[in-house]
Coordinates of C-alpha atoms in Angstrom, one line a residue:
Chain N
M1 CA 6.4 -35.8 -10.0
R2 CA 9.0 -37.7 -8.1
E3 CA 10.3 -40.2 -10.6
H4 CA 11.4 -38.7 -13.9
P5 CA 13.5 -40.2 -16.6
E6 CA 16.9 -38.6 -16.8
P7 CA 17.0 -35.9 -19.4
R8 CA 19.2 -36.9 -22.3
G9 CA 20.7 -34.5 -24.7
P10 CA 23.4 -34.6 -27.4
R11 CA 26.7 -34.9 -25.5
E12 CA 30.2 -36.0 -26.6
P13 CA 31.5 -39.0 -24.7
G14 CA 34.0 -38.0 -21.9
A15 CA 32.9 -34.4 -22.2
A16 CA 33.3 -31.8 -19.4
P17 CA 30.4 -31.6 -16.9
S18 CA 27.2 -30.3 -18.3
L19 CA 23.9 -29.0 -17.1
D20 CA 20.8 -30.9 -18.1
V21 CA 17.4 -29.3 -17.5
H22 CA 14.0 -30.7 -18.5
V23 CA 10.9 -28.8 -17.5
R24 CA 7.5 -30.1 -18.3
R25 CA 4.8 -28.0 -16.7
G26 CA 1.8 -26.4 -18.3
P27 CA 2.6 -24.8 -21.7
V28 CA 6.4 -25.3 -21.1
D29 CA 8.1 -28.4 -22.4
A30 CA 11.7 -27.4 -22.6
R31 CA 14.8 -29.5 -22.5
L32 CA 18.3 -28.0 -22.5
T33 CA 21.8 -29.5 -22.2
V34 CA 24.8 -27.1 -22.1
P35 CA 28.4 -27.6 -21.0
L36 CA 29.2 -25.9 -17.7
D37 CA 31.5 -23.4 -19.4
G38 CA 31.1 -19.8 -20.3
V39 CA 27.9 -17.8 -20.7
T40 CA 24.8 -19.4 -22.1
V41 CA 22.0 -17.0 -23.0
L42 CA 18.4 -18.1 -23.0
F43 CA 16.9 -15.9 -25.6
G44 CA 13.3 -15.5 -26.6
P45 CA 10.2 -13.4 -26.4
S46 CA 8.6 -12.8 -23.0
G47 CA 6.5 -15.6 -21.7
A48 CA 8.4 -18.2 -23.6
G49 CA 9.3 -20.1 -20.5
K50 CA 12.8 -18.9 -20.0
T51 CA 12.2 -17.8 -16.4
T52 CA 10.5 -21.1 -15.6
L53 CA 13.7 -22.9 -16.8
L54 CA 15.9 -20.7 -14.8
R55 CA 13.9 -21.0 -11.6
A56 CA 13.9 -24.8 -12.0
V57 CA 17.7 -24.8 -12.1
A58 CA 17.8 -22.6 -9.0
G59 CA 15.5 -24.9 -7.2
L60 CA 12.8 -22.3 -6.6
G61 CA 9.1 -23.1 -7.0
E62 CA 7.5 -26.5 -7.2
G63 CA 9.6 -29.4 -8.2
D64 CA 7.0 -31.4 -10.1
G65 CA 7.6 -31.8 -13.8
V66 CA 11.2 -30.8 -13.4
A67 CA 14.5 -32.8 -13.9
V68 CA 17.8 -31.1 -13.4
R69 CA 21.2 -32.6 -13.4
F70 CA 24.3 -30.5 -12.6
G71 CA 27.4 -32.5 -13.6
D72 CA 26.8 -35.8 -11.9
E73 CA 24.5 -34.4 -9.2
Q74 CA 20.8 -35.1 -9.7
W75 CA 19.2 -32.0 -8.3
D76 CA 15.6 -32.7 -9.3
G77 CA 13.9 -35.7 -10.7
G78 CA 15.8 -38.2 -8.6
R79 CA 14.9 -39.7 -5.3
R80 CA 15.5 -36.6 -3.3
R81 CA 15.2 -33.0 -4.4
T82 CA 18.3 -30.9 -3.6
P83 CA 16.9 -27.8 -1.9
A84 CA 17.9 -24.4 -3.4
R85 CA 20.2 -23.6 -0.5
A86 CA 22.3 -26.7 -1.1
R87 CA 22.9 -26.1 -4.8
R88 CA 25.5 -23.3 -4.5
T89 CA 24.2 -21.2 -7.3
G90 CA 24.0 -17.4 -7.6
Y91 CA 20.7 -15.9 -8.6
V92 CA 20.0 -12.3 -9.7
T93 CA 16.6 -11.2 -11.0
Q94 CA 15.3 -8.1 -12.8
S95 CA 14.5 -6.4 -9.5
P96 CA 17.6 -6.4 -7.4
G97 CA 15.9 -8.1 -4.4
L98 CA 18.3 -6.6 -1.9
F99 CA 17.3 -6.9 1.8
P100 CA 16.0 -3.5 2.8
H101 CA 16.8 -3.9 6.5
L102 CA 20.5 -4.5 5.9
D103 CA 23.1 -2.2 4.5
V104 CA 25.1 -3.0 1.3
R105 CA 27.9 -4.7 3.2
D106 CA 25.6 -7.0 5.1
N107 CA 23.7 -7.8 1.9
V108 CA 26.8 -8.9 0.1
A109 CA 27.9 -10.9 3.1
F110 CA 24.6 -12.6 3.5
G111 CA 25.7 -15.7 1.7
L112 CA 29.0 -16.0 3.6
H113 CA 28.2 -17.8 6.8
G114 CA 29.6 -20.5 8.9
R115 CA 32.0 -23.0 7.5
R116 CA 29.4 -24.4 5.1
W117 CA 31.3 -23.6 1.9
A118 CA 34.8 -23.6 3.3
G119 CA 37.0 -26.5 2.4
P120 CA 37.2 -28.1 -1.1
R121 CA 36.0 -25.9 -3.9
G122 CA 33.1 -26.8 -6.2
R123 CA 33.4 -28.8 -9.3
R124 CA 34.0 -25.8 -11.6
P125 CA 36.2 -27.0 -14.5
D126 CA 38.7 -24.2 -14.1
D127 CA 39.1 -24.6 -10.4
A128 CA 42.1 -26.9 -10.6
G129 CA 44.6 -24.1 -11.4
R130 CA 43.7 -21.7 -8.6
A131 CA 45.6 -21.5 -5.3
G132 CA 43.2 -23.3 -2.8
A133 CA 42.6 -20.8 0.0
V134 CA 39.6 -21.4 2.1
P135 CA 36.9 -19.2 0.6
H136 CA 35.4 -17.5 3.6
A137 CA 38.1 -17.3 6.2
D138 CA 37.8 -13.5 5.8
P139 CA 34.3 -12.5 4.8
H140 CA 35.0 -8.9 5.3
R141 CA 37.7 -8.9 2.6
R142 CA 35.6 -11.1 0.3
V143 CA 32.8 -8.5 0.5
L144 CA 35.1 -5.7 -0.5
E145 CA 36.6 -7.9 -3.2
C146 CA 33.2 -8.6 -4.7
L147 CA 32.1 -5.0 -4.5
G148 CA 35.3 -4.1 -6.3
L149 CA 34.5 -6.6 -9.1
V150 CA 31.2 -4.8 -9.8
G151 CA 32.6 -1.3 -9.3
A152 CA 30.6 -0.6 -6.2
E153 CA 33.2 -0.4 -3.3
H154 CA 32.1 3.2 -2.6
L155 CA 28.6 1.9 -1.8
A156 CA 29.7 -0.4 1.0
D157 CA 28.1 1.5 3.9
R158 CA 25.1 2.8 2.1
R159 CA 21.5 1.8 3.0
V160 CA 20.0 -0.2 0.3
T161 CA 17.0 2.0 0.0
T162 CA 19.2 4.9 -1.1
L163 CA 20.7 3.1 -4.1
S164 CA 19.8 3.8 -7.8
G165 CA 18.6 1.0 -10.0
G166 CA 22.0 0.5 -11.5
E167 CA 23.8 0.6 -8.2
A168 CA 21.4 -1.8 -6.6
Q169 CA 21.8 -4.3 -9.5
R170 CA 25.5 -4.2 -9.1
V171 CA 25.2 -4.9 -5.4
A172 CA 22.9 -7.8 -6.2
L173 CA 25.5 -9.2 -8.5
A174 CA 28.2 -8.9 -5.8
R175 CA 25.9 -10.6 -3.4
A176 CA 25.4 -13.5 -5.7
L177 CA 29.1 -13.8 -6.5
A178 CA 30.4 -13.6 -2.9
P179 CA 29.9 -17.2 -1.9
R180 CA 31.7 -18.4 -5.1
P181 CA 28.7 -20.1 -6.7
R182 CA 29.2 -23.0 -9.1
L183 CA 26.6 -21.6 -11.4
L184 CA 25.3 -18.1 -11.9
L185 CA 21.7 -17.6 -12.9
L186 CA 20.8 -14.2 -14.2
D187 CA 17.1 -13.4 -15.1
E188 CA 17.0 -10.3 -17.3
P189 CA 19.4 -8.5 -15.0
L190 CA 19.5 -5.4 -17.2
S191 CA 15.8 -5.1 -18.0
G192 CA 15.0 -2.8 -15.1
L193 CA 17.6 -0.3 -16.0
D194 CA 17.5 2.6 -18.4
G195 CA 19.8 3.6 -21.3
P196 CA 23.2 4.7 -20.0
A197 CA 23.1 2.6 -16.8
R198 CA 22.0 -0.4 -18.9
E199 CA 24.9 -0.1 -21.4
A200 CA 27.5 0.5 -18.7
L201 CA 26.4 -2.5 -16.7
R202 CA 26.2 -4.7 -19.9
T203 CA 29.8 -4.0 -20.7
D204 CA 31.0 -4.4 -17.2
L205 CA 28.9 -7.6 -16.8
R206 CA 30.6 -9.2 -19.8
S207 CA 34.1 -8.4 -18.5
L208 CA 33.1 -9.7 -15.1
L209 CA 31.7 -13.0 -16.3
V210 CA 34.8 -13.6 -18.5
S211 CA 37.3 -12.8 -15.7
E212 CA 35.4 -14.7 -13.0
G213 CA 34.9 -17.7 -15.2
V214 CA 31.7 -18.8 -13.4
P215 CA 29.4 -20.9 -15.8
T216 CA 26.4 -18.6 -16.3
L217 CA 22.9 -19.0 -17.5
L218 CA 21.4 -15.6 -18.5
V219 CA 17.8 -14.9 -19.6
T220 CA 17.0 -12.0 -21.9
H221 CA 14.6 -11.0 -24.6
D222 CA 16.9 -8.2 -25.8
R223 CA 18.9 -9.0 -28.9
T224 CA 21.8 -6.7 -28.1
E225 CA 22.2 -8.1 -24.7
A226 CA 22.3 -11.6 -26.1
L227 CA 24.9 -10.7 -28.7
A228 CA 27.0 -8.8 -26.2
L229 CA 27.1 -11.4 -23.4
A230 CA 26.7 -14.8 -24.9
D231 CA 29.2 -17.5 -25.7
R232 CA 26.3 -19.7 -26.8
V233 CA 22.6 -18.9 -27.3
A234 CA 19.6 -21.2 -26.6
V235 CA 16.5 -19.9 -28.3
V236 CA 13.3 -20.5 -26.4
V237 CA 10.0 -20.0 -28.3
A238 CA 6.6 -20.9 -26.9
G239 CA 7.9 -23.1 -24.1
T240 CA 10.4 -25.2 -26.1
V241 CA 14.1 -24.9 -26.8
R242 CA 14.5 -24.6 -30.6
Q243 CA 18.2 -24.0 -31.2
V244 CA 21.4 -23.9 -29.3
G245 CA 24.7 -22.7 -30.7
P246 CA 27.2 -19.8 -30.8
P247 CA 25.6 -16.4 -31.4
T248 CA 26.8 -16.2 -34.9
A249 CA 25.2 -19.5 -35.8
V250 CA 21.9 -18.9 -34.1
F251 CA 21.4 -15.4 -35.4
D252 CA 22.9 -16.0 -38.8
R253 CA 21.4 -19.4 -39.5
P254 CA 18.2 -19.8 -37.5
A255 CA 17.0 -23.4 -37.3
D256 CA 13.4 -22.6 -38.2
A257 CA 10.9 -19.9 -39.1
D258 CA 10.0 -19.2 -35.4
V259 CA 13.6 -18.8 -34.5
A260 CA 14.2 -16.5 -37.4
G261 CA 11.3 -14.4 -36.4
V262 CA 12.6 -14.2 -32.8
V263 CA 16.2 -13.4 -33.6
G264 CA 15.4 -11.0 -36.4
V265 CA 18.9 -10.4 -37.6
E266 CA 20.1 -12.4 -40.6
T267 CA 23.8 -11.5 -40.7
V268 CA 26.0 -11.7 -37.6
A269 CA 29.7 -12.0 -37.9
D270 CA 32.8 -11.5 -35.8
G271 CA 34.8 -8.3 -36.6
V272 CA 37.5 -6.0 -35.4
V273 CA 37.4 -2.2 -35.5
T274 CA 40.2 -0.9 -37.7
G275 CA 39.6 2.9 -37.2
G276 CA 37.1 5.7 -37.5
A277 CA 36.3 9.3 -37.2
D278 CA 33.3 11.6 -37.0
G279 CA 30.9 8.9 -35.9
L280 CA 31.9 6.6 -38.8
V281 CA 33.7 3.4 -37.9
R282 CA 35.6 1.0 -40.2
V283 CA 35.3 -2.6 -39.3
R284 CA 37.0 -5.7 -40.8
A285 CA 34.9 -8.9 -40.8
G286 CA 35.8 -12.1 -42.5
G287 CA 38.1 -10.3 -44.9
A288 CA 35.6 -7.7 -45.9
E289 CA 35.8 -4.0 -45.0
L290 CA 32.6 -2.2 -43.8
T291 CA 31.7 1.2 -42.6
A292 CA 29.3 1.5 -39.8
L293 CA 27.8 4.3 -37.7
A294 CA 28.6 4.3 -34.0
E295 CA 28.6 7.1 -31.5
P296 CA 30.9 7.1 -29.5
A297 CA 33.2 5.2 -31.9
P298 CA 34.9 2.2 -30.4
V299 CA 38.7 2.3 -30.5
A300 CA 40.7 0.4 -33.1
G301 CA 41.2 -3.2 -32.1
T302 CA 37.9 -3.6 -30.3
H303 CA 36.2 -6.9 -31.1
V304 CA 32.6 -6.5 -32.2
L305 CA 29.8 -8.4 -33.7
V306 CA 28.7 -7.0 -37.0
C307 CA 25.0 -7.2 -37.5
V308 CA 23.1 -6.5 -40.8
R309 CA 19.4 -7.1 -41.4
A310 CA 18.8 -8.8 -44.7
Q311 CA 16.1 -6.3 -45.6
D312 CA 18.7 -3.5 -45.5
V313 CA 21.0 -5.1 -48.2
V314 CA 20.6 -3.9 -51.8
L315 CA 22.0 -6.2 -54.5
E316 CA 23.4 -4.8 -57.8
R317 CA 25.0 -6.2 -60.9
S318 CA 27.9 -3.9 -60.5
P319 CA 28.7 -1.2 -58.0
G320 CA 27.9 2.3 -58.9
P321 CA 28.2 5.6 -57.1
S322 CA 25.5 5.9 -54.4
S323 CA 25.0 7.3 -50.9
A324 CA 25.6 3.9 -49.4
R325 CA 29.1 3.7 -47.8
N326 CA 29.4 -0.1 -48.3
H327 CA 29.8 -1.7 -51.6
L328 CA 30.9 -5.3 -51.2
L329 CA 31.8 -7.5 -54.1
G330 CA 30.9 -11.1 -53.8
V331 CA 29.5 -14.3 -55.2
V332 CA 26.0 -15.6 -54.7
R333 CA 26.0 -18.9 -52.6
T334 CA 22.4 -19.8 -52.1
V335 CA 19.0 -18.5 -53.2
T336 CA 16.1 -19.5 -50.9
P337 CA 12.5 -18.4 -51.5
Q338 CA 10.8 -17.4 -48.2
G339 CA 7.2 -16.4 -48.8
A340 CA 7.0 -13.2 -50.7
L341 CA 10.7 -12.6 -50.5
V342 CA 13.8 -14.5 -51.6
R343 CA 16.8 -14.8 -49.3
V344 CA 20.0 -14.5 -51.2
D345 CA 23.2 -15.4 -49.4
V346 CA 26.4 -13.7 -50.8
R347 CA 30.0 -14.5 -49.9
C348 CA 32.0 -11.3 -49.7
G349 CA 35.7 -11.2 -49.0
E350 CA 37.2 -14.4 -47.7
S351 CA 34.6 -15.5 -45.3
F352 CA 32.0 -12.8 -44.8
D353 CA 28.5 -14.1 -45.6
L354 CA 25.9 -11.4 -46.1
A355 CA 22.2 -12.2 -46.3
A356 CA 19.9 -10.1 -48.4
Y357 CA 16.1 -10.1 -48.9
V358 CA 15.0 -9.3 -52.4
T359 CA 11.8 -9.7 -54.3
R360 CA 11.2 -12.4 -56.8
P361 CA 11.1 -10.1 -59.8
A362 CA 14.4 -8.7 -58.7
V363 CA 15.9 -12.2 -58.7
D364 CA 14.7 -12.8 -62.2
E365 CA 15.8 -9.4 -63.5
L366 CA 19.3 -9.6 -62.0
G367 CA 19.6 -13.3 -62.9
L368 CA 20.6 -14.2 -59.3
R369 CA 21.8 -17.8 -59.2
P370 CA 24.5 -19.5 -57.1
G371 CA 27.9 -18.7 -58.5
V372 CA 26.9 -15.3 -60.0
A373 CA 29.0 -12.3 -59.1
V374 CA 27.1 -9.4 -57.4
A375 CA 27.7 -6.2 -55.5
A376 CA 26.0 -5.7 -52.2
A377 CA 25.2 -2.1 -51.1
V378 CA 24.6 -1.4 -47.4
K379 CA 24.2 2.0 -45.8
A380 CA 26.4 2.8 -42.9
P381 CA 23.5 3.2 -40.4
A382 CA 22.3 -0.3 -41.3
V383 CA 25.6 -1.9 -40.1
H384 CA 25.0 -2.4 -36.4
L385 CA 28.0 -3.1 -34.1
V386 CA 27.8 -4.9 -30.8
E387 CA 31.0 -4.5 -28.7
R388 CA 32.4 -7.5 -27.0
P389 CA 35.4 -7.1 -24.8
G390 CA 37.6 -10.0 -25.8
P391 CA 36.8 -12.3 -28.7
V392 CA 34.0 -14.9 -28.5
R393 CA 35.4 -17.7 -26.4
P394 CA 35.9 -20.9 -28.3
V395 CA 33.5 -23.0 -26.3
R396 CA 31.8 -26.2 -27.2
P397 CA 28.5 -25.4 -29.0
Chain B
M1 CA -7.9 0.7 48.7
I2 CA -6.6 0.0 45.3
D3 CA -6.2 -3.7 44.8
W4 CA -2.5 -3.7 43.8
E5 CA -2.2 -7.4 44.1
A6 CA -4.8 -8.0 41.4
L7 CA -3.3 -5.4 39.1
V8 CA 0.2 -6.9 39.5
L9 CA -1.2 -10.3 38.8
S10 CA -2.9 -9.0 35.6
A11 CA 0.4 -7.5 34.5
R12 CA 2.3 -10.7 35.2
L13 CA -0.2 -12.8 33.4
A14 CA -0.2 -10.5 30.3
T15 CA 3.5 -10.2 30.1
A16 CA 4.1 -14.0 30.5
T17 CA 1.4 -14.8 28.0
T18 CA 2.8 -12.3 25.4
A19 CA 6.4 -13.6 25.8
I20 CA 5.3 -17.2 25.4
L21 CA 3.0 -16.5 22.5
L22 CA 5.6 -14.5 20.5
V23 CA 7.9 -17.6 20.7
V24 CA 5.1 -19.9 19.7
A25 CA 3.2 -17.8 17.2
V26 CA 6.2 -16.6 15.1
P27 CA 7.1 -20.0 13.6
L28 CA 3.4 -21.1 13.5
A29 CA 2.4 -17.9 11.6
A30 CA 5.3 -18.3 9.2
W31 CA 4.4 -21.9 8.5
L32 CA 0.8 -21.0 7.8
A33 CA 1.8 -18.1 5.6
W34 CA 4.3 -19.9 3.4
S35 CA 3.1 -23.5 3.4
R36 CA 1.6 -24.8 0.1
R37 CA -0.3 -27.6 1.8
R38 CA -4.0 -27.3 1.6
W39 CA -4.8 -28.6 5.1
T40 CA -3.3 -25.5 6.7
V41 CA -6.8 -24.0 6.5
V42 CA -7.9 -26.5 9.2
V43 CA -5.1 -25.3 11.4
E44 CA -6.0 -21.7 10.8
A45 CA -9.6 -22.4 11.8
V46 CA -8.5 -24.1 15.0
V47 CA -6.3 -21.2 15.9
A48 CA -9.2 -18.8 15.3
L49 CA -11.6 -20.7 17.5
P50 CA -11.1 -18.4 20.6
L51 CA -12.4 -15.5 18.5
V52 CA -15.7 -17.2 18.0
L53 CA -16.4 -19.4 21.0
P54 CA -18.0 -17.9 24.0
P55 CA -15.5 -17.6 26.9
T56 CA -17.6 -20.0 29.0
V57 CA -17.3 -22.7 26.4
L58 CA -13.5 -22.2 26.2
G59 CA -13.4 -22.1 30.0
Y60 CA -15.3 -25.4 30.2
Y61 CA -13.0 -27.2 27.8
L62 CA -9.9 -25.8 29.5
L63 CA -11.2 -27.0 32.9
A64 CA -11.9 -30.4 31.5
A65 CA -8.4 -30.6 30.0
T66 CA -6.5 -29.4 33.1
G67 CA -8.7 -30.6 35.9
T68 CA -7.6 -33.5 38.1
R69 CA -9.8 -35.9 36.2
S70 CA -7.9 -35.4 32.9
P71 CA -4.6 -37.1 32.1
V72 CA -2.7 -33.8 32.0
G73 CA -4.2 -32.5 35.2
R74 CA -3.5 -35.8 37.0
W75 CA 0.1 -35.8 35.8
W76 CA 0.6 -32.3 37.0
Y77 CA -1.0 -33.1 40.4
E78 CA 1.3 -36.1 40.8
T79 CA 4.4 -34.1 39.8
T80 CA 3.8 -30.9 41.8
G81 CA 1.3 -31.8 44.5
S82 CA -1.1 -29.0 43.5
T83 CA -3.8 -28.8 40.9
L84 CA -3.2 -27.3 37.4
A85 CA -6.7 -25.9 37.4
F86 CA -7.2 -22.9 39.7
S87 CA -3.5 -22.1 39.7
F88 CA -1.4 -19.4 38.1
T89 CA 0.2 -21.9 35.8
G90 CA -3.1 -23.3 34.7
L91 CA -4.3 -19.7 34.1
L92 CA -1.2 -19.1 32.0
V93 CA -1.8 -22.1 29.9
A94 CA -5.5 -21.0 29.3
S95 CA -4.3 -17.5 28.6
V96 CA -1.9 -18.6 25.9
L97 CA -4.6 -20.6 24.2
Y98 CA -7.3 -18.0 24.2
S99 CA -4.9 -15.3 23.0
L100 CA -3.4 -17.4 20.3
P101 CA -5.3 -15.9 17.4
F102 CA -4.4 -12.4 18.5
A103 CA -0.8 -13.2 18.1
V104 CA -0.9 -15.5 15.1
Q105 CA -3.2 -13.5 12.8
P106 CA -1.2 -10.2 12.6
L107 CA 2.0 -12.2 12.2
L108 CA 0.5 -14.3 9.5
A109 CA -0.6 -11.2 7.6
A110 CA 2.8 -9.6 7.9
F111 CA 4.7 -12.8 6.8
A112 CA 2.4 -13.3 3.8
G113 CA 3.2 -9.7 2.8
V114 CA 6.9 -10.2 2.7
D115 CA 8.3 -10.0 -0.8
R116 CA 8.8 -13.6 -2.1
T117 CA 11.8 -12.6 -4.1
L118 CA 13.6 -11.8 -0.8
L119 CA 12.7 -15.2 0.6
D120 CA 13.9 -16.8 -2.7
A121 CA 17.2 -14.9 -2.5
A122 CA 17.8 -16.0 1.1
A123 CA 17.2 -19.6 0.1
V124 CA 19.6 -19.5 -2.9
L125 CA 22.2 -17.8 -0.6
G126 CA 22.2 -20.9 1.5
R127 CA 19.8 -20.1 4.4
G128 CA 17.4 -22.7 5.6
W129 CA 13.8 -22.1 6.8
W130 CA 14.6 -20.9 10.3
Q131 CA 17.4 -18.7 9.3
T132 CA 15.3 -17.1 6.6
L133 CA 12.5 -16.5 9.1
L134 CA 14.7 -15.0 11.7
R135 CA 17.1 -13.0 9.6
V136 CA 14.9 -11.8 6.7
A137 CA 11.1 -12.3 7.4
L138 CA 10.9 -11.3 11.0
P139 CA 12.9 -8.0 10.6
L140 CA 10.7 -7.1 7.7
A141 CA 7.5 -8.0 9.6
R142 CA 8.4 -5.9 12.6
A143 CA 5.1 -4.0 12.5
G144 CA 3.1 -7.3 12.5
A145 CA 5.1 -8.5 15.4
A146 CA 4.4 -5.3 17.3
T147 CA 0.7 -5.5 16.6
A148 CA 0.7 -9.1 17.7
A149 CA 2.4 -8.2 21.0
V150 CA 0.0 -5.3 21.7
L151 CA -3.2 -7.3 20.9
T152 CA -2.1 -10.3 23.0
F153 CA -1.2 -8.1 26.0
A154 CA -4.4 -6.1 25.8
H155 CA -6.6 -9.1 25.3
T156 CA -5.1 -10.9 28.2
V157 CA -5.5 -8.0 30.5
G158 CA -9.1 -7.7 29.4
E159 CA -10.1 -11.4 29.7
F160 CA -12.7 -12.2 32.3
G161 CA -14.9 -15.2 31.7
V162 CA -12.2 -17.7 31.0
V163 CA -10.1 -16.4 33.9
L164 CA -13.1 -16.8 36.3
M165 CA -13.8 -20.3 35.2
V166 CA -10.3 -21.7 35.0
G167 CA -8.7 -19.6 37.7
G168 CA -11.2 -19.9 40.5
N169 CA -10.7 -16.3 41.9
I170 CA -7.9 -17.1 44.3
P171 CA -6.3 -13.9 45.6
G172 CA -2.7 -13.5 44.6
E173 CA -2.9 -16.6 42.4
T174 CA -5.7 -16.2 39.9
R175 CA -7.6 -13.2 41.0
T176 CA -6.8 -10.8 38.2
A177 CA -7.8 -7.2 38.0
S178 CA -10.8 -7.9 35.8
V179 CA -12.1 -10.4 38.4
A180 CA -11.3 -8.1 41.3
V181 CA -13.5 -5.4 39.9
Y182 CA -16.3 -7.9 39.4
D183 CA -15.9 -9.0 43.0
A184 CA -16.0 -5.4 44.3
V185 CA -19.2 -4.7 42.3
Q186 CA -20.8 -7.8 43.6
A187 CA -19.9 -6.8 47.2
L188 CA -21.3 -3.4 46.5
D189 CA -17.9 -1.8 47.2
D190 CA -18.3 0.8 44.6
A191 CA -15.3 2.8 45.7
A192 CA -12.9 -0.1 45.4
A193 CA -14.3 -1.0 42.0
A194 CA -14.0 2.6 40.8
R195 CA -10.4 2.9 41.9
T196 CA -9.2 -0.4 40.5
S197 CA -11.0 0.2 37.3
L198 CA -9.4 3.6 36.9
V199 CA -5.9 2.3 37.4
L200 CA -6.5 -0.4 35.0
L201 CA -7.9 2.0 32.4
G202 CA -4.9 4.4 32.8
F203 CA -2.4 1.6 32.7
S204 CA -3.9 0.1 29.6
L205 CA -4.0 3.4 27.8
V206 CA -0.4 4.1 28.6
V207 CA 0.8 0.7 27.4
L208 CA -1.3 0.8 24.2
T209 CA -0.1 4.3 23.3
A210 CA 3.5 3.3 23.8
T211 CA 3.2 0.2 21.7
Y212 CA 1.3 1.9 18.9
A213 CA 4.1 4.5 18.9
L214 CA 6.7 1.7 18.6
Q215 CA 4.6 0.1 15.9
R216 CA 4.6 3.3 13.8
R217 CA 8.4 3.5 13.9
A218 CA 8.8 -0.1 13.1
R219 CA 6.8 0.1 9.9
P220 CA 9.2 -1.1 7.1
R221 CA 10.5 1.6 4.8
V222 CA 9.0 1.9 1.4
L223 CA 11.6 1.6 -1.5
P224 CA 11.9 4.8 -3.6

């Protein structure tokens, strides 16, 4: 449809530029407004409509039922549709999509052409500080620069068909970044990779996104990826956006039952590794000390997200000797029945909130009420750590 | 003797037709392959007409369109002083039209088979329709382009009915090899017919073998 009411979302007056997307097509009716700042992860089960949203922002596919506003540019839904090639976005999909008839260098240079993007830089909020060189006066150097960013300079003269999955994906990233896009769109970029390649790229990707500072929209259905990469998370379930917020908020305090089912982890908190040996790691989170299992152990000082599933937490009146490595003393804050179980939120340490699922009889036996002192026991393997180079950026939710 | 004039004429006609058609058919086939509009099927049908219509019907319509009684034929006569029909140029026009489906269809199939994610990537990286066609789709559709060229060339060399009707059998101008053989048979000059036919056969075989060899090398690599 050509005319479409402008998508409205909650926005502070005088706020930095934001991206408004509204897609109404078939089973999908999703509206999303996020500031153009940091990494936003679209998280949800497969088929929820996340890819539809991303493609709409990129300008791919049909334009009907779509309204997209980037800052103050109406890309879709206004009088004229801005074609994909004019949006200055970067787009990376699950399959690298490299051009097989070109070598790596030519692939990365593909978006650098003519003087189209020379001259004044885009409207990225952090552009103001950088020295304003013309971006593509030297495409050759830019290609090597980008390959360096993704750790693939040694692949510059290889044929694309000889690359491994991980290598190809890195080249695809370099290709997307080369023309200095104003917005980076990543559609499950790690899904096609296996174990070690996946973890390596995940870590490198986070560092890359933080250092390049390009606003990014990343789609994934993998919880660890979302936690490792996001500055904010938008949960998409069955074609609608249910909740948007920092990862700790979304995973720790899901807005509704569907979101809770999708995110599946009840306690997510910021933490710092304080030490460890023999596969056991000590972490400090919100004033509480925890022992987790991690091989290889991250070095002391690493920022991590501490994740504990509520069903793995045992509550006791007083701590006693047991095999569990973690015994946290705290105070019950809320008791919420949820079907057959009861969710008990316990404040341990200064600000570490731990969620536990216990049965109704247990609640009665232990007399669990807000204000009661309890001890929470958690086994070391149940404390899951997600490494994040650099703390979670303090971005607007 | 071997009718070299007719053979050279056939070669000239086929080469010129193939060259023109590759320029015309590439964007046409790409548009048909990628357009979402539903009325492209009508265009596809029109393009495919020469496959179905008898050559004499085609020849009749082409004569009607290029003869001096038609607007196009009249304009041509006024501009150049000679008729469009029964001239090499007229024959070339007819040749391009009746070989059109042989160029368009293999290209269309090849373009339709190009991975859409590659086309999407090219678009996001800032390339327009033409750039995407020339820099991404065409290199990846090399085999289809080679097939189109081979079929167009071969079909043009082999055409007889339309050539006779539109060309008028003028030696050096419109008397192609296929027509020359027909003439020789009619004149009961079996030897001439045999010799010209043999050369034509040999030449066609060499050209076809060479182009199929090229086509084999041009097949896009399969990703591991």
